[in-house]
Coordinates of N, CA and C in Angstrom, one line a residue:
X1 N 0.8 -1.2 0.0 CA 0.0 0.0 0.0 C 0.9 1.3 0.0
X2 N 2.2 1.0 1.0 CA 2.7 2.5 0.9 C 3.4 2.9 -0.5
X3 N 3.6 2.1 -1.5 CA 4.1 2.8 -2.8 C 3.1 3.3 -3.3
X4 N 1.9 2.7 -3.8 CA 0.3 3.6 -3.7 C 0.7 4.9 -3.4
X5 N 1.0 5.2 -2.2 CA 0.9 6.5 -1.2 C 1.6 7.6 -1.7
X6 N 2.9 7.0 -1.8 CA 4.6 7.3 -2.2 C 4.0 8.3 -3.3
X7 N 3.7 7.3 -4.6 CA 3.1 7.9 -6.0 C 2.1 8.7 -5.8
X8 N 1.3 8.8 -4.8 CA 0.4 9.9 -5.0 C 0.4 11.2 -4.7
X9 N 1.6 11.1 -3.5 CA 1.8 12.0 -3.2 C 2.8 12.8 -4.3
X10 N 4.1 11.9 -5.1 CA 4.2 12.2 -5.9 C 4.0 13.2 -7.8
X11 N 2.6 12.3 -7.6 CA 1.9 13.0 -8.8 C 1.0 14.0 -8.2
X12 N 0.6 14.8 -7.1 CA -0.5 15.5 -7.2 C 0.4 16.8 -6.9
X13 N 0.0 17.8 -7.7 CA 0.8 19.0 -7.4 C 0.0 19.6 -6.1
X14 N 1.5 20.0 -5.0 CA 1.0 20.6 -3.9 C 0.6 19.9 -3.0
X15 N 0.6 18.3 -3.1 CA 0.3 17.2 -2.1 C 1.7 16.7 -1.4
X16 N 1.4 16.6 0.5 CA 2.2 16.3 1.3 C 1.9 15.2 2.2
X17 N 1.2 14.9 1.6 CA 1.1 13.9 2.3 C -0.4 12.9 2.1
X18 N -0.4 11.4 2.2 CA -1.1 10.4 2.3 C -1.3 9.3 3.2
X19 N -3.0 9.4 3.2 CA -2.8 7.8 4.4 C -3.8 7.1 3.6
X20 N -4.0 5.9 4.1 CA -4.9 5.3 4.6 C -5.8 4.9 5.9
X21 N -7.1 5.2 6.4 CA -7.7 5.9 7.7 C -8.7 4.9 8.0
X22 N -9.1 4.6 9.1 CA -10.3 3.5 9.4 C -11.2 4.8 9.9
X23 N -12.9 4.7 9.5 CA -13.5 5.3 9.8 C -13.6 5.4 11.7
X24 N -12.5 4.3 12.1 CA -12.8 4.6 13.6 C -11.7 5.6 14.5
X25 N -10.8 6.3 13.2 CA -10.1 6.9 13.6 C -8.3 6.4 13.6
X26 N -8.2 5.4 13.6 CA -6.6 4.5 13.1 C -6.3 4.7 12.1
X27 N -4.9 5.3 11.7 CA -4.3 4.8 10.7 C -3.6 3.6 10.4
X28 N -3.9 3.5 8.8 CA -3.6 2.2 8.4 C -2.2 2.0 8.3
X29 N -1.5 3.0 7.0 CA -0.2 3.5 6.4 C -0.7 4.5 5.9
X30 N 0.3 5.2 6.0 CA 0.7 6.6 5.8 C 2.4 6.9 4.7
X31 N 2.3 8.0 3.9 CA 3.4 8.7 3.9 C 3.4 10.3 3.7
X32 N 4.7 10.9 4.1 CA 4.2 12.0 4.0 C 5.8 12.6 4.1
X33 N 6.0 13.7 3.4 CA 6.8 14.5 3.1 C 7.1 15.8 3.6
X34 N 6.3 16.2 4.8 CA 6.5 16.5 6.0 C 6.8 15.9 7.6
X35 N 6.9 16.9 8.4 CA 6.8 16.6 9.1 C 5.7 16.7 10.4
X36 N 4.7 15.7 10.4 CA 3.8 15.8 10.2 C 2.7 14.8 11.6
X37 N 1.9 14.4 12.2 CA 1.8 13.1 13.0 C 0.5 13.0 11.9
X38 N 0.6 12.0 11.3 CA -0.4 11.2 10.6 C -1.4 10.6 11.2
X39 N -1.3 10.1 12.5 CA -2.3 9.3 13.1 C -3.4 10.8 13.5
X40 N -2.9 12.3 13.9 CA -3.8 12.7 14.6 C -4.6 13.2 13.1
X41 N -4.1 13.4 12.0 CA -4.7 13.7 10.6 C -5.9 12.7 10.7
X42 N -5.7 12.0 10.5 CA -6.3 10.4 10.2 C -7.7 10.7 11.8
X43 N -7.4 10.6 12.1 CA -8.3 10.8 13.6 C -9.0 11.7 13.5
X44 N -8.6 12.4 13.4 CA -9.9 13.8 13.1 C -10.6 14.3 11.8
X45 N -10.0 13.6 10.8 CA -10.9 13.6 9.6 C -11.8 12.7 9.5
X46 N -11.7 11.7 10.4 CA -12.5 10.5 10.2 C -13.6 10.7 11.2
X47 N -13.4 11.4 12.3 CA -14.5 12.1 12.8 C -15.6 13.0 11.9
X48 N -14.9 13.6 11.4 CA -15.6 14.7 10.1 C -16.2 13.9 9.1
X49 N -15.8 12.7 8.4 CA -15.7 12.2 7.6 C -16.9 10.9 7.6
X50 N -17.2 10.5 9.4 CA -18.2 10.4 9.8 C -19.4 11.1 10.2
X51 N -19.1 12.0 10.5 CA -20.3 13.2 10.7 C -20.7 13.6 9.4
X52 N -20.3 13.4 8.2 CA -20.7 13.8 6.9 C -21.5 12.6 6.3
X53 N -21.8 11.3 6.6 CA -21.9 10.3 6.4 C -23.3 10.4 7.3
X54 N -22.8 10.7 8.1 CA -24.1 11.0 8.6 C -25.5 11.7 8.7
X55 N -25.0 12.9 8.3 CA -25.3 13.9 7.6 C -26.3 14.1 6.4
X56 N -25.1 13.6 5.3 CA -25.8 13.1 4.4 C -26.7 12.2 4.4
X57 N -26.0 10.9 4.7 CA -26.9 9.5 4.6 C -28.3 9.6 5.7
X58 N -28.1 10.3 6.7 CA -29.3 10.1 7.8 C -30.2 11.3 7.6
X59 N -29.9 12.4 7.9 CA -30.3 13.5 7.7 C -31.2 13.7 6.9
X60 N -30.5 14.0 5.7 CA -30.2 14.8 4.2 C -31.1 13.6 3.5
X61 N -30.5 12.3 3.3 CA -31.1 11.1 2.4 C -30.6 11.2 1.4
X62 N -29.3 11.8 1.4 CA -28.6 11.9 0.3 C -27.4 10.6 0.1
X63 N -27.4 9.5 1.1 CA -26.4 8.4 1.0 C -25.2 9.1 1.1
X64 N -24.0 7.9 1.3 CA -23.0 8.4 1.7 C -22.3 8.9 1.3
X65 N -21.4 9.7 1.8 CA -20.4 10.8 0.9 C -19.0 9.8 -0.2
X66 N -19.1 10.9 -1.1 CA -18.8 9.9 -2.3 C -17.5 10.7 -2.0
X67 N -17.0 12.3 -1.7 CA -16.0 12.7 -1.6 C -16.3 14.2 -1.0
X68 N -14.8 14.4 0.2 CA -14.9 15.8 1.1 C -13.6 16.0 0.6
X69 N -13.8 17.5 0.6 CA -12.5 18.4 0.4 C -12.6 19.3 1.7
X70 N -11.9 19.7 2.6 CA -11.7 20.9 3.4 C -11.0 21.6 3.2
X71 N -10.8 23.1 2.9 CA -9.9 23.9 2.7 C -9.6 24.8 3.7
X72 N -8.4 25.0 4.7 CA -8.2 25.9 6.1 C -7.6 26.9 5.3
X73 N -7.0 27.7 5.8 CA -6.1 28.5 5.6 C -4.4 28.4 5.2
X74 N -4.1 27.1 5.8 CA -3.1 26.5 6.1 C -3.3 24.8 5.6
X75 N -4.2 24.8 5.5 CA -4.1 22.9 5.3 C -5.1 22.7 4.6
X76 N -5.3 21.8 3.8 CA -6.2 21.5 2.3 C -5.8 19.7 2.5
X77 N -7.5 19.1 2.5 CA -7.3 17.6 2.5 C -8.3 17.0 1.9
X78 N -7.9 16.8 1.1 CA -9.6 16.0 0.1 C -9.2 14.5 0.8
X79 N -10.8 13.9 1.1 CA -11.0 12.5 1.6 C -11.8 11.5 0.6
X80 N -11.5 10.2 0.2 CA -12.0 9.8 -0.8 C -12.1 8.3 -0.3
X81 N -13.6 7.8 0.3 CA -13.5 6.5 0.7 C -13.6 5.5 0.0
X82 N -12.9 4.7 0.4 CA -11.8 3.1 -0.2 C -13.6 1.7 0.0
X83 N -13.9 1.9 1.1 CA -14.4 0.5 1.3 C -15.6 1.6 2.5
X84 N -16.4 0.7 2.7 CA -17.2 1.5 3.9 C -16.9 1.9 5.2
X85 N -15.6 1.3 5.6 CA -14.7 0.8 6.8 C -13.8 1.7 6.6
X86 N -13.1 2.3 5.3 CA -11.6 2.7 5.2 C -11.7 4.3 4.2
X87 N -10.7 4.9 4.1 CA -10.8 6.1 3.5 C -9.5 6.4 3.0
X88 N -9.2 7.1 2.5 CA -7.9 7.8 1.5 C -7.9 9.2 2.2
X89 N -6.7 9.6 2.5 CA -6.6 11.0 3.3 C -5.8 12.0 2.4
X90 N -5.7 12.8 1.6 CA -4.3 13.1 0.8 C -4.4 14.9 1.3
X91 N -3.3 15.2 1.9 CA -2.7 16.7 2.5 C -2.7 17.0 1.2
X92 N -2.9 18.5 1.5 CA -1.9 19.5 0.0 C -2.1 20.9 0.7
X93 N -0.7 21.0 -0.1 CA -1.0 22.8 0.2 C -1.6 23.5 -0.1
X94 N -1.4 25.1 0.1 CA -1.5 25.9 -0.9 C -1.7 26.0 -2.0
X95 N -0.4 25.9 -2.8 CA -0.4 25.2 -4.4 C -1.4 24.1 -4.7
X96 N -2.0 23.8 -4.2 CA -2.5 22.6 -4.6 C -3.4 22.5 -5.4
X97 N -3.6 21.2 -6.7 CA -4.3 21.5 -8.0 C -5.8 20.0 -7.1
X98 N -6.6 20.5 -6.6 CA -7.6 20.1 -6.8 C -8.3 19.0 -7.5
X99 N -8.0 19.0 -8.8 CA -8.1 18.5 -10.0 C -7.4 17.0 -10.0
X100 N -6.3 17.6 -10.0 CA -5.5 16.1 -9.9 C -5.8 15.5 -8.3
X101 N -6.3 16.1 -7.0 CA -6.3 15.1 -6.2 C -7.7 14.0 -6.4
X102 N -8.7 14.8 -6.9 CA -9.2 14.4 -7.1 C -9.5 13.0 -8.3
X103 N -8.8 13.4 -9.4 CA -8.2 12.2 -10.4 C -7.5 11.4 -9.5
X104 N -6.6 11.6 -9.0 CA -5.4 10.6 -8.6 C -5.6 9.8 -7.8
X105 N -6.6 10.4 -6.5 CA -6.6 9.8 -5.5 C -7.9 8.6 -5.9
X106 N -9.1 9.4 -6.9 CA -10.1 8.1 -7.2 C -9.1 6.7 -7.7
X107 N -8.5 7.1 -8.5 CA -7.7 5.9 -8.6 C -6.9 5.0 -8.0
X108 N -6.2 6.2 -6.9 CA -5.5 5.2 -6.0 C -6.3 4.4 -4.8
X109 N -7.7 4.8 -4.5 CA -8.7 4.3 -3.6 C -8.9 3.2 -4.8
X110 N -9.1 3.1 -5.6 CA -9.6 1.7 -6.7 C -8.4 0.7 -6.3
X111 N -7.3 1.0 -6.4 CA -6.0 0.2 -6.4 C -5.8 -0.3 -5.0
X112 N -6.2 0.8 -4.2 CA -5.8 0.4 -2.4 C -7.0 -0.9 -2.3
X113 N -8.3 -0.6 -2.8 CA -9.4 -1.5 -2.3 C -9.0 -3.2 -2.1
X114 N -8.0 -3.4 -2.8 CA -7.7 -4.5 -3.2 C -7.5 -5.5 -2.0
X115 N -6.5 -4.1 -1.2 CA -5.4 -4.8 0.2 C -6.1 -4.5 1.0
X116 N -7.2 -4.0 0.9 CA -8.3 -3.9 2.5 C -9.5 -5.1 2.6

């Protein structure tokens, strides 16, 4: 899984980083090109990431989230779930092209599905 990660972070401009996340808050594998604690990323998006799920799917009746982007000031992380249990986390900065995380990472959630 982590060469998965390696290359994504690789190809997405402005991206620092990658995990793989259990909706209960654990990370799976991570890499990341900062420096950075992964586990508490992974932890608190997956709070969010559940409350969107929720949100959506209970609420709303809109079923579950197909994909989250958050943008701070400082920190930008599109989330893109793998399996019902698991999620794709990818950092980016500033710079960051949107576009390709969103390309890159659907694909690398298809590829990761495999190993979960």
């Amino acid at each position: 899984m982590l060469p998965h990660l390696t290359q994504l972070v690789a190809d997405v401009d402005g991206a620092w980083a990658a995990a793989i996340g259990g909706l209960d808050g654990l990370l799976v594998e991570g890499h990341t090109a900062a420096a950075t604690d992964l586990n508490l990323l992974v932890a608190e998006h997956a709070g969010l990431l559940r409350a969107t799920n929720a949100a959506y799917g209970d609420t709303l009746g809109g079923g579950a989230a197909r994909e989250l982007y958050l943008r701070g000031e400082r920190l930008s992380v599109y989330l893109h779930p793998i399996t019902p249990e698991f999620f794709l986390l990818l950092a980016l900065d500033a710079r960051s092209n949107l576009g390709q995380a969103r390309l890159y990472g659907r694909d690398a959630a298809r590829k990761l599905e495999s190993f979960l």
